[in-house]
Coordinates of N, CA and C in Angstrom, one line a residue:
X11 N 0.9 -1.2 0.0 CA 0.0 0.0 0.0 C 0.9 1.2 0.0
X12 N 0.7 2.3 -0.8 CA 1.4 3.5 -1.0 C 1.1 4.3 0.2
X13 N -0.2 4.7 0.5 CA -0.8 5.6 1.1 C -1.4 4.8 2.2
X14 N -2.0 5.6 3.6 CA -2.2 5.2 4.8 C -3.6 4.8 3.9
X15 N -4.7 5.3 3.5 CA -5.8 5.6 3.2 C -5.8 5.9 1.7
X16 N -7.2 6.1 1.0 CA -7.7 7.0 0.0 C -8.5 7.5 0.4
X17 N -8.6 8.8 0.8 CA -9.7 9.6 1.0 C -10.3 10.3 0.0
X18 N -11.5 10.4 0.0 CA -12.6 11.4 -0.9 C -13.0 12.5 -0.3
X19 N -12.1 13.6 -0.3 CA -12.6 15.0 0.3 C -12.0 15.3 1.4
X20 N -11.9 17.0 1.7 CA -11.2 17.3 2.9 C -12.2 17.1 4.3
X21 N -11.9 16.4 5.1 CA -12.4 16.1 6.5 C -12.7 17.4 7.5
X22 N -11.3 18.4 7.4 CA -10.8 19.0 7.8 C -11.9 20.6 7.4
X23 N -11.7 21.2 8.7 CA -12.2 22.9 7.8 C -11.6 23.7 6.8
X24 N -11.7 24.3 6.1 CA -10.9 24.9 5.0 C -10.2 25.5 5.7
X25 N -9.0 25.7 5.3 CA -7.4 26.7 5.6 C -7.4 27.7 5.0
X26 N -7.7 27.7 4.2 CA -7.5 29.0 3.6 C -6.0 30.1 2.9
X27 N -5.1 29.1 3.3 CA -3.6 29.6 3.1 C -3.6 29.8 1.7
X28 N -2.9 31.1 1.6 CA -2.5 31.5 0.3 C -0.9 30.9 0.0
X29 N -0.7 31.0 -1.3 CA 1.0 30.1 -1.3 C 2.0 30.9 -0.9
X30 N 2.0 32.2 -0.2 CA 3.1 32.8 0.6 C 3.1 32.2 1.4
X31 N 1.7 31.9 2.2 CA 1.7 31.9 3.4 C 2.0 30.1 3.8
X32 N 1.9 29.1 2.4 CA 2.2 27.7 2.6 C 4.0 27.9 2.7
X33 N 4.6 28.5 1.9 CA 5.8 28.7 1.4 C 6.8 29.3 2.6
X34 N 6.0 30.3 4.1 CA 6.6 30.3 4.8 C 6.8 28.8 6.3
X35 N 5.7 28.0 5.8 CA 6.4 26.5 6.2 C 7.7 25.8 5.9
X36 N 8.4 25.5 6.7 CA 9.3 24.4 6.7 C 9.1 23.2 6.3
X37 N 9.8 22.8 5.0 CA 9.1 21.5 4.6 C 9.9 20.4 5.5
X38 N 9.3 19.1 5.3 CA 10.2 18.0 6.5 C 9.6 16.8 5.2
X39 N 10.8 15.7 6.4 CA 10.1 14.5 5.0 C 9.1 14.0 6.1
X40 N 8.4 13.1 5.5 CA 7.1 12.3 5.7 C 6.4 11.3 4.8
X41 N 6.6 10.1 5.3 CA 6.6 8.8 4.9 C 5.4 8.9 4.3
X42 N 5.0 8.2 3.3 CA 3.6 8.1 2.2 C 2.7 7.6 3.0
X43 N 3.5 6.3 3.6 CA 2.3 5.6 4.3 C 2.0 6.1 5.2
X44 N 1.9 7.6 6.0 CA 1.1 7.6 6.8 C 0.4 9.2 6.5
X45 N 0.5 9.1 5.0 CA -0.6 10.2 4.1 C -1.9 9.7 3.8
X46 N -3.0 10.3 4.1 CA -4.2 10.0 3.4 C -4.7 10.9 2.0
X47 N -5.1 10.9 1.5 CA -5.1 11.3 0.2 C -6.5 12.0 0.2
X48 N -6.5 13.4 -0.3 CA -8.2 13.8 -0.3 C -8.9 13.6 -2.0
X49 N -8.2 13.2 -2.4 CA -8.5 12.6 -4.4 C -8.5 11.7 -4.5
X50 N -9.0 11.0 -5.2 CA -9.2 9.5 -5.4 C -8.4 9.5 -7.2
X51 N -8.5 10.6 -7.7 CA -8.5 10.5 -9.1 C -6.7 11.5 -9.6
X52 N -6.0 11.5 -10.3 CA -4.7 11.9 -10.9 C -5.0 12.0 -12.3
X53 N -4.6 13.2 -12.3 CA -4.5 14.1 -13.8 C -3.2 13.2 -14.3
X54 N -3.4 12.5 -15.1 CA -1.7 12.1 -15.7 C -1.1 13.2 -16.2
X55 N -1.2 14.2 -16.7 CA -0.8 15.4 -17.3 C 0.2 15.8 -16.4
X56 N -0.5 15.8 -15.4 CA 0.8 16.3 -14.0 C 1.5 15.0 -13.6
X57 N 0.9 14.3 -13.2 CA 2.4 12.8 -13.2 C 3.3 12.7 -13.8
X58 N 3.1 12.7 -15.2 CA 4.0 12.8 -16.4 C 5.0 13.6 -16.9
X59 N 4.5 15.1 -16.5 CA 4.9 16.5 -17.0 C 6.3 16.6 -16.4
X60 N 7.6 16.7 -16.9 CA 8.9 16.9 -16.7 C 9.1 18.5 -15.9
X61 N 8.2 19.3 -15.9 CA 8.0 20.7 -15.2 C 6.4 20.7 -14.7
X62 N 6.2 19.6 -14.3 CA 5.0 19.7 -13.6 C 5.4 20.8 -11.7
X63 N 6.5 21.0 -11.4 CA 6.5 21.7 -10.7 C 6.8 23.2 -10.7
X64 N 7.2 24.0 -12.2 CA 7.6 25.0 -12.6 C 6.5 26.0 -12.0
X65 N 5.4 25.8 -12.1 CA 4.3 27.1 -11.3 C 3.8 26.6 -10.2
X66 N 4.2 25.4 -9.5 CA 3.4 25.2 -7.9 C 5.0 24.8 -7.3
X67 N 4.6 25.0 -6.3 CA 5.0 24.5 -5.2 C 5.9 23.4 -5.4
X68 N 7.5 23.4 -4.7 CA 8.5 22.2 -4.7 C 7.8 21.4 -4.0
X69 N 7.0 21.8 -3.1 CA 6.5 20.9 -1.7 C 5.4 20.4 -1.9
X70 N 5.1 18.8 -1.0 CA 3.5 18.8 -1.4 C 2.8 19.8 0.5
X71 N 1.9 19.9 0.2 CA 0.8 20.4 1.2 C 0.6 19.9 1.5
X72 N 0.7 18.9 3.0 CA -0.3 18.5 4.1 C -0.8 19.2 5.2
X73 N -2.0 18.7 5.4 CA -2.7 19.5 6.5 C -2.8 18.2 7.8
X74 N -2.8 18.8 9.2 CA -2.5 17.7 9.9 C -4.0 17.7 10.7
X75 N -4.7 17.1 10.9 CA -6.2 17.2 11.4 C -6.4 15.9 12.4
X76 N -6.7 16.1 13.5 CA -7.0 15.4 14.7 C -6.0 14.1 14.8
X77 N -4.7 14.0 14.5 CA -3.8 13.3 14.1 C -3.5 12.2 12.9
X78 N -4.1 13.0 12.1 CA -4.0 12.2 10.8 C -3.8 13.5 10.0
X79 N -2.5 12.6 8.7 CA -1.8 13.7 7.8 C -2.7 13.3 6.6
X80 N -3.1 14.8 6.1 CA -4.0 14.6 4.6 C -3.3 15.5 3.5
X81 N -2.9 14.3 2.6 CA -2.2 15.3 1.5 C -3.3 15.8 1.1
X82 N -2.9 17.5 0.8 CA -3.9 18.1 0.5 C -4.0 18.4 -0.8
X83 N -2.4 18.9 -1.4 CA -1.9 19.3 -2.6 C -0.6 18.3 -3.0
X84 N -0.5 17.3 -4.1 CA 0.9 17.3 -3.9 C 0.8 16.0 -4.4
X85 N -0.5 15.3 -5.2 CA -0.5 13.8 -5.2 C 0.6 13.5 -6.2
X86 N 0.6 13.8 -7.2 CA 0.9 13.7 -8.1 C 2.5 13.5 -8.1
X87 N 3.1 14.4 -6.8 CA 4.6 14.1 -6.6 C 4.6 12.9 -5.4
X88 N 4.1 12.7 -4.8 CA 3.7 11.8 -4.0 C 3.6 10.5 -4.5
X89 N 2.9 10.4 -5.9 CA 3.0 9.2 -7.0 C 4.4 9.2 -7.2
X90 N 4.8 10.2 -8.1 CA 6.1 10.0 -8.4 C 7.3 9.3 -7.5
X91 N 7.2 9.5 -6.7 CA 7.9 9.3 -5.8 C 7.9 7.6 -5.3
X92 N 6.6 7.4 -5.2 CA 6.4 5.8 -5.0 C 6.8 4.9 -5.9
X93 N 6.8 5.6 -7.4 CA 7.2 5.0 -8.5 C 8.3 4.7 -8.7
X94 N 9.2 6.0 -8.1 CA 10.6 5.8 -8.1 C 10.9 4.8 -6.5
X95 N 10.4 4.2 -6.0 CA 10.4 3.5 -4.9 C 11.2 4.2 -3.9
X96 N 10.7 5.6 -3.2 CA 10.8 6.0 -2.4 C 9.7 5.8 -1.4
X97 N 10.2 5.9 0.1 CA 8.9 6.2 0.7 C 8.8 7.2 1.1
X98 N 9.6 8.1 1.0 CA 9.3 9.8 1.6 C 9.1 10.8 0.7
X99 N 8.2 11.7 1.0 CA 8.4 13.1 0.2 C 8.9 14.3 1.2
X100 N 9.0 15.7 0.8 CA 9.2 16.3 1.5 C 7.8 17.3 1.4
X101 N 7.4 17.8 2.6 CA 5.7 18.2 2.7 C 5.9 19.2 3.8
X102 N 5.1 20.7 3.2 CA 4.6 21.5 3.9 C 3.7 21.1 5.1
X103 N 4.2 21.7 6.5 CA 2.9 20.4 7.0 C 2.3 21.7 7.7
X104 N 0.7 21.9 7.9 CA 0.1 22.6 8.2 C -0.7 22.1 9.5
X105 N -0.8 22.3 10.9 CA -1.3 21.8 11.9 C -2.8 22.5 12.0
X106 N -3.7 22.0 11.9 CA -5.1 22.8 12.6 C -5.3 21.9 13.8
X107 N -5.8 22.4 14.4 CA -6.6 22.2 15.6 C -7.9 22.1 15.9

């Protein structure tokens, strides 16, 4: 199993963060398996794309909600990554409470 979970939709209340304000996060690594996923579905376009990170974010987005990590943004590097048989990415981690 790649991911902790597949989730369908954010659990969580919206955040609202603008990408300055994800970008002033410290990214860390964090193992896939204990990501839940709020997509079920991947654009291959962005899997595939050799500058699929040129206009977002180096980092994926997680949000951390009642102790469970949900990638929020970022699946697609998160795939890649599994593909290349890593288990870690490096992820903005956003705590709510």
């Amino acid at each position: 199993m790649i991911f902790k979970r597949v989730g369908e939709g954010k659990p969580y209340p919206e955040q609202g963060l603008l990408p300055k304000q994800w970008a002033a996060i410290a990214p860390i690594q964090v193992r896939l398996d204990e990501l839940i996923t709020v997509k079920r579905t991947l654009d291959l376009d962005s899997l595939l794309d050799d500058e699929s990170t040129f206009y977002g974010d180096l980092f994926a987005h997680v949000v951390r909600w009642q102790g469970e990590l949900y990638l929020e943004d970022g699946l697609h590097r998160a795939l890649r990554a599994a593909l290349q048989q890593r288990a870690t990415i490096h992820a903005r981690i956003l705590d709510l409470k």
